[in-house]
Coordinates of C-alpha atoms in Angstrom, one line a residue:
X19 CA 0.0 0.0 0.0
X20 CA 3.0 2.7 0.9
X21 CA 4.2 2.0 -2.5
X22 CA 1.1 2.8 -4.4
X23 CA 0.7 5.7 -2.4
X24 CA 4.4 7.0 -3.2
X25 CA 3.7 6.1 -6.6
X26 CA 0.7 8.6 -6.5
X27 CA 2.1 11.3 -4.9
X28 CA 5.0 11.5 -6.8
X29 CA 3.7 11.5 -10.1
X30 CA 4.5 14.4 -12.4
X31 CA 1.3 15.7 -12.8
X32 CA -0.1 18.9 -10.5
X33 CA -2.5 18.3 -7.1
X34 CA -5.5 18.9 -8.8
X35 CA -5.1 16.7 -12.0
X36 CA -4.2 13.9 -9.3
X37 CA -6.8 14.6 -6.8
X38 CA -9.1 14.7 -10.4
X39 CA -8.0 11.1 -11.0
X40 CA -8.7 9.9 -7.9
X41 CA -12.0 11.3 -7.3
X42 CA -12.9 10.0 -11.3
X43 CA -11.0 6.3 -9.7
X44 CA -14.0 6.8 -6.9
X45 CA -16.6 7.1 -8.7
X46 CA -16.0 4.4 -11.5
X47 CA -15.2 2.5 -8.3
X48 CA -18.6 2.5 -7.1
X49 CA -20.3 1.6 -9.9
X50 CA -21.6 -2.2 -10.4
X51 CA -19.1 -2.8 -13.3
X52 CA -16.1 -4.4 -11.8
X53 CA -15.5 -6.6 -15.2
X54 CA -14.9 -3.6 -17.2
X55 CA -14.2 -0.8 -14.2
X56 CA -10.5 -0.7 -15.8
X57 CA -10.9 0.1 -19.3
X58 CA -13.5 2.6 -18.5
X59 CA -11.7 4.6 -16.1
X60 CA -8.6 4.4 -18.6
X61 CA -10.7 5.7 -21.3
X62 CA -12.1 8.2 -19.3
X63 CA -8.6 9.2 -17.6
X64 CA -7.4 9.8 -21.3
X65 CA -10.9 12.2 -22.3
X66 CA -10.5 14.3 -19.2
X67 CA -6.6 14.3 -19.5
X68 CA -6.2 13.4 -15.5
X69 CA -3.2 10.8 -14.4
X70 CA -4.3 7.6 -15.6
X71 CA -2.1 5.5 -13.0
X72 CA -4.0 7.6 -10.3
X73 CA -7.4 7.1 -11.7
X74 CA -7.1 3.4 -12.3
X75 CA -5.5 2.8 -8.3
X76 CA -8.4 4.8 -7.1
X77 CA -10.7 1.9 -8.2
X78 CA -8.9 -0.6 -6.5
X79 CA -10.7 -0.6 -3.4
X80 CA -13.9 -2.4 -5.3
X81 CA -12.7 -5.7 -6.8
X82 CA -13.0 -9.3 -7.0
X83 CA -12.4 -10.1 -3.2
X84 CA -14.4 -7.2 -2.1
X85 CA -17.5 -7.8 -4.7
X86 CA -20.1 -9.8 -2.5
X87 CA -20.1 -7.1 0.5
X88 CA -19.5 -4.2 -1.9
X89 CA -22.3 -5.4 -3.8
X90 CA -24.5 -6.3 -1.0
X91 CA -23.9 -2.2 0.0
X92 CA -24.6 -1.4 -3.4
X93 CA -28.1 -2.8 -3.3
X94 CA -29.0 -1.9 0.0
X95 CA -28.1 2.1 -0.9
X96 CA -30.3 1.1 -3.6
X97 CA -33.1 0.1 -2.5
X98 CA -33.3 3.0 0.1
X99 CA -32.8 5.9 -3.2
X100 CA -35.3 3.6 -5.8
X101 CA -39.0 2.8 -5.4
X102 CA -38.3 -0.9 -6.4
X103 CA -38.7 -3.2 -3.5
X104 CA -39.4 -6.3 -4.6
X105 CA -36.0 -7.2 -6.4
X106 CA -33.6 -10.1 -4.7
X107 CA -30.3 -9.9 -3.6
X108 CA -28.4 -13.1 -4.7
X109 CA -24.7 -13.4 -4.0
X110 CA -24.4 -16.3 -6.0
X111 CA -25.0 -14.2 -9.4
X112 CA -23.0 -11.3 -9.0
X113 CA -21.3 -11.8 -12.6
X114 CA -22.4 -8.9 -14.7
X115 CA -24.4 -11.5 -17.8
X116 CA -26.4 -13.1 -14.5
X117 CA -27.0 -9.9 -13.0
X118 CA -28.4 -9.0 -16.3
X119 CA -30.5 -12.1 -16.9
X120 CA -31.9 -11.6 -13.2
X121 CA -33.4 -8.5 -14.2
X122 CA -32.6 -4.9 -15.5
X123 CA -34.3 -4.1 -12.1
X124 CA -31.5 -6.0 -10.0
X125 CA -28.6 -3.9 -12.0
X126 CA -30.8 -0.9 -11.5
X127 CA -30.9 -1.1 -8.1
X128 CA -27.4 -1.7 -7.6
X129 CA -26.6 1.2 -10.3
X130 CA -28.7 3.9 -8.4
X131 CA -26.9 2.7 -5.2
X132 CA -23.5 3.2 -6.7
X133 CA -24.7 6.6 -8.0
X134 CA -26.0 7.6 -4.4
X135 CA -23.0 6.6 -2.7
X136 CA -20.2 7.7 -5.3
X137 CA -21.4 11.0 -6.0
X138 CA -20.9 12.1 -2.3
X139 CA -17.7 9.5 -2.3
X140 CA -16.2 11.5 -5.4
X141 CA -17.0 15.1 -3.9
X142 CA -15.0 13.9 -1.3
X143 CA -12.3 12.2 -2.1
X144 CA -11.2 14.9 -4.4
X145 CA -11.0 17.3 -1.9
X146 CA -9.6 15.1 0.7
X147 CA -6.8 13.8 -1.7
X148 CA -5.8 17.3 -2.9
X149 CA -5.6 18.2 0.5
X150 CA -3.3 15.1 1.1
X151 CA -1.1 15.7 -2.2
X152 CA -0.7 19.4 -1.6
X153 CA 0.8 18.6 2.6
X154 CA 2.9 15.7 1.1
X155 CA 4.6 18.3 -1.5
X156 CA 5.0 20.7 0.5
X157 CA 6.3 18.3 3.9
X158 CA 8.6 16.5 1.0
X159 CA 9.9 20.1 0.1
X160 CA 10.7 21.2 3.4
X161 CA 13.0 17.9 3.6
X162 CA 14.7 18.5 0.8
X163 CA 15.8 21.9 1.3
X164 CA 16.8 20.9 4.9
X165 CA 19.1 18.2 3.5
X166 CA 20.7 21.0 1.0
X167 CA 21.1 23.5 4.0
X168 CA 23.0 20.4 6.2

């Protein structure tokens, strides 16, 4: 984990195209896509010009070990933001062709919930991270120019 997060912080790109990447990382992240989460946010990372390394790590936190709880959360943020109450929850069909065969409704629900939750999740992670890249520049700095002075 240190190393990805060295890896991200010293990129050569400025706070806010990072902090862009890994608030666009977030929100791919929390959508019920995990099969293709990659190539979108790659695709995406090249449209909106933002660090592609940093967008793609960002999603890391949603994938295959994670899927059945993340999931699970997904649906239940779901079903409190849509007006369809009578869809199933099955953990043993979580790939994205069985979710689809169970039911538009069943991806639906699970899509709104990863829309409820990564909107917020996006907001704040991009302020939260550009708040973390800026005080890790600025720390690193100060430690270089001590080393120079010694």
């Amino acid at each position: 984990m240190r190393y990805w997060y060295l890896r991200i912080m010293r990129q050569n790109s400025s706070p806010k195209n990072l902090a862009a990447a890994c608030a666009l990382g977030m929100f791919i992240g929390a959508l019920p896509i995990i099969p293709f989460q990659s190539v979108v946010v790659i695709a995406l990372a090249f449209v909106l010009r933002v660090n592609k390394l940093a967008a793609w790590l960002a999603t890391c936190y949603s994938n295959a070990a994670t899927m059945v709880p993340f999931y699970y959360f997904l649906y239940e943020v779901g079903q409190a933001v849509t007006p369809f109450r009578n869809v199933a929850f099955d953990p043993d069909k979580l790939r994205m062709v069985d979710m689809i065969h169970a039911g538009w409704q069943v991806f639906g629900v699970m899509f709104a919930g990863g829309l409820a939750f990564g909107i917020p999740a996006t907001i704040a992670t991009y302020f939260l991270s550009l708040f973390a890249i800026r005080r890790y520049r600025r720390r690193r700095a100060v430690r270089i120019l001590r080393k120079r002075e010694e």
